[in-house]
């Protein structure tokens, strides 16, 4: 979770730096989004596993956390799209 936070801070710093220079920060933003959303999904999945069958019940807040974590992998570009963006930028294909 701390690594996700640091990647987000790095992306925010890259965005601030790009304001004056017109530079790009797409790679940093994609890395932060990908890692944070996958970390959230991993943590939520582990929480559901700990709670067993009750983890899927709407009576437990962990069910909501799992749904919310899953949607973070989808909106603003799926994890696969984020990987493509990162690869293209790092390989200089774009």
mmCIF file of C-alpha atoms in Angstrom:
data_model
loop_
_atom_site.group_PDB
_atom_site.id
_atom_site.type_symbol
_atom_site.label_atom_id
_atom_site.label_comp_id
_atom_site.label_asym_id
_atom_site.label_seq_id
_atom_site.Cartn_x
_atom_site.Cartn_y
_atom_site.Cartn_z
ATOM 1 C CA UNK A 1 0.000 0.000 0.000
ATOM 2 C CA UNK A 2 2.872 2.348 0.800
ATOM 3 C CA UNK A 3 4.430 1.657 -2.613
ATOM 4 C CA UNK A 4 1.123 2.636 -4.246
ATOM 5 C CA UNK A 5 1.106 5.881 -2.291
ATOM 6 C CA UNK A 6 4.665 6.674 -3.347
ATOM 7 C CA UNK A 7 3.893 5.973 -7.010
ATOM 8 C CA UNK A 8 0.901 8.315 -6.802
ATOM 9 C CA UNK A 9 3.054 11.037 -5.238
ATOM 10 C CA UNK A 10 5.621 10.520 -8.003
ATOM 11 C CA UNK A 11 2.927 10.859 -10.682
ATOM 12 C CA UNK A 12 1.616 14.029 -9.032
ATOM 13 C CA UNK A 13 5.133 15.474 -8.939
ATOM 14 C CA UNK A 14 5.623 14.587 -12.612
ATOM 15 C CA UNK A 15 2.361 16.340 -13.469
ATOM 16 C CA UNK A 16 3.394 19.461 -11.567
ATOM 17 C CA UNK A 17 6.791 19.462 -13.280
ATOM 18 C CA UNK A 18 5.170 19.047 -16.691
ATOM 19 C CA UNK A 19 2.972 22.129 -16.220
ATOM 20 C CA UNK A 20 5.769 24.586 -16.861
ATOM 21 C CA UNK A 21 7.614 22.593 -19.490
ATOM 22 C CA UNK A 22 4.786 20.953 -21.392
ATOM 23 C CA UNK A 23 6.334 17.570 -20.662
ATOM 24 C CA UNK A 24 4.450 14.318 -20.418
ATOM 25 C CA UNK A 25 3.693 12.300 -17.328
ATOM 26 C CA UNK A 26 1.648 9.503 -18.905
ATOM 27 C CA UNK A 27 4.028 6.726 -17.882
ATOM 28 C CA UNK A 28 4.121 7.781 -14.236
ATOM 29 C CA UNK A 29 0.336 8.132 -14.099
ATOM 30 C CA UNK A 30 -0.196 4.741 -15.740
ATOM 31 C CA UNK A 31 2.261 3.056 -13.393
ATOM 32 C CA UNK A 32 0.562 4.565 -10.355
ATOM 33 C CA UNK A 33 -2.926 3.648 -11.553
ATOM 34 C CA UNK A 34 -1.950 0.093 -12.449
ATOM 35 C CA UNK A 35 -0.074 -0.665 -9.251
ATOM 36 C CA UNK A 36 -2.595 1.001 -6.933
ATOM 37 C CA UNK A 37 -5.612 -0.690 -8.509
ATOM 38 C CA UNK A 38 -3.961 -4.115 -8.444
ATOM 39 C CA UNK A 39 -2.883 -3.592 -4.835
ATOM 40 C CA UNK A 40 -6.428 -2.619 -3.869
ATOM 41 C CA UNK A 41 -7.773 -5.727 -5.576
ATOM 42 C CA UNK A 42 -5.228 -7.963 -3.858
ATOM 43 C CA UNK A 43 -6.025 -6.514 -0.422
ATOM 44 C CA UNK A 44 -9.784 -6.749 -0.979
ATOM 45 C CA UNK A 45 -9.480 -10.335 -2.206
ATOM 46 C CA UNK A 46 -7.480 -11.280 0.876
ATOM 47 C CA UNK A 47 -10.094 -9.624 3.101
ATOM 48 C CA UNK A 48 -12.883 -11.609 1.432
ATOM 49 C CA UNK A 49 -10.881 -14.806 1.916
ATOM 50 C CA UNK A 50 -10.388 -14.035 5.607
ATOM 51 C CA UNK A 51 -14.130 -13.523 6.076
ATOM 52 C CA UNK A 52 -15.009 -16.707 4.182
ATOM 53 C CA UNK A 53 -18.576 -16.999 2.913
ATOM 54 C CA UNK A 54 -19.619 -13.929 4.884
ATOM 55 C CA UNK A 55 -17.142 -11.930 2.800
ATOM 56 C CA UNK A 56 -19.597 -12.083 -0.100
ATOM 57 C CA UNK A 57 -22.567 -11.056 2.026
ATOM 58 C CA UNK A 58 -23.836 -7.495 1.807
ATOM 59 C CA UNK A 59 -23.956 -7.526 5.603
ATOM 60 C CA UNK A 60 -20.169 -7.210 5.670
ATOM 61 C CA UNK A 61 -18.414 -4.031 4.458
ATOM 62 C CA UNK A 62 -15.683 -6.139 2.862
ATOM 63 C CA UNK A 63 -18.100 -7.082 0.067
ATOM 64 C CA UNK A 64 -18.308 -3.417 -0.919
ATOM 65 C CA UNK A 65 -14.536 -3.020 -0.725
ATOM 66 C CA UNK A 66 -14.144 -5.939 -3.122
ATOM 67 C CA UNK A 67 -16.584 -4.449 -5.644
ATOM 68 C CA UNK A 68 -14.963 -1.020 -5.394
ATOM 69 C CA UNK A 69 -11.482 -2.487 -5.825
ATOM 70 C CA UNK A 70 -12.557 -4.455 -8.896
ATOM 71 C CA UNK A 71 -13.945 -1.381 -10.628
ATOM 72 C CA UNK A 72 -10.648 0.488 -10.114
ATOM 73 C CA UNK A 73 -9.037 -2.058 -12.430
ATOM 74 C CA UNK A 74 -11.552 -1.144 -15.134
ATOM 75 C CA UNK A 75 -12.330 2.583 -15.168
ATOM 76 C CA UNK A 76 -9.909 5.130 -16.607
ATOM 77 C CA UNK A 77 -8.323 2.337 -18.638
ATOM 78 C CA UNK A 78 -8.124 -1.335 -17.811
ATOM 79 C CA UNK A 79 -4.962 -2.817 -16.348
ATOM 80 C CA UNK A 80 -4.100 -4.236 -19.772
ATOM 81 C CA UNK A 81 -4.390 -0.797 -21.379
ATOM 82 C CA UNK A 82 -2.191 0.698 -18.648
ATOM 83 C CA UNK A 83 0.440 -1.966 -19.362
ATOM 84 C CA UNK A 84 0.334 -1.110 -23.077
ATOM 85 C CA UNK A 85 0.716 2.609 -22.348
ATOM 86 C CA UNK A 86 3.690 1.961 -20.061
ATOM 87 C CA UNK A 87 5.359 -0.395 -22.547
ATOM 88 C CA UNK A 88 4.898 1.954 -25.507
ATOM 89 C CA UNK A 89 6.293 4.916 -23.613
ATOM 90 C CA UNK A 90 9.235 3.012 -22.151
ATOM 91 C CA UNK A 91 10.127 1.447 -25.505
ATOM 92 C CA UNK A 92 9.781 4.768 -27.303
ATOM 93 C CA UNK A 93 7.052 3.533 -29.625
ATOM 94 C CA UNK A 94 4.927 6.590 -29.083
#
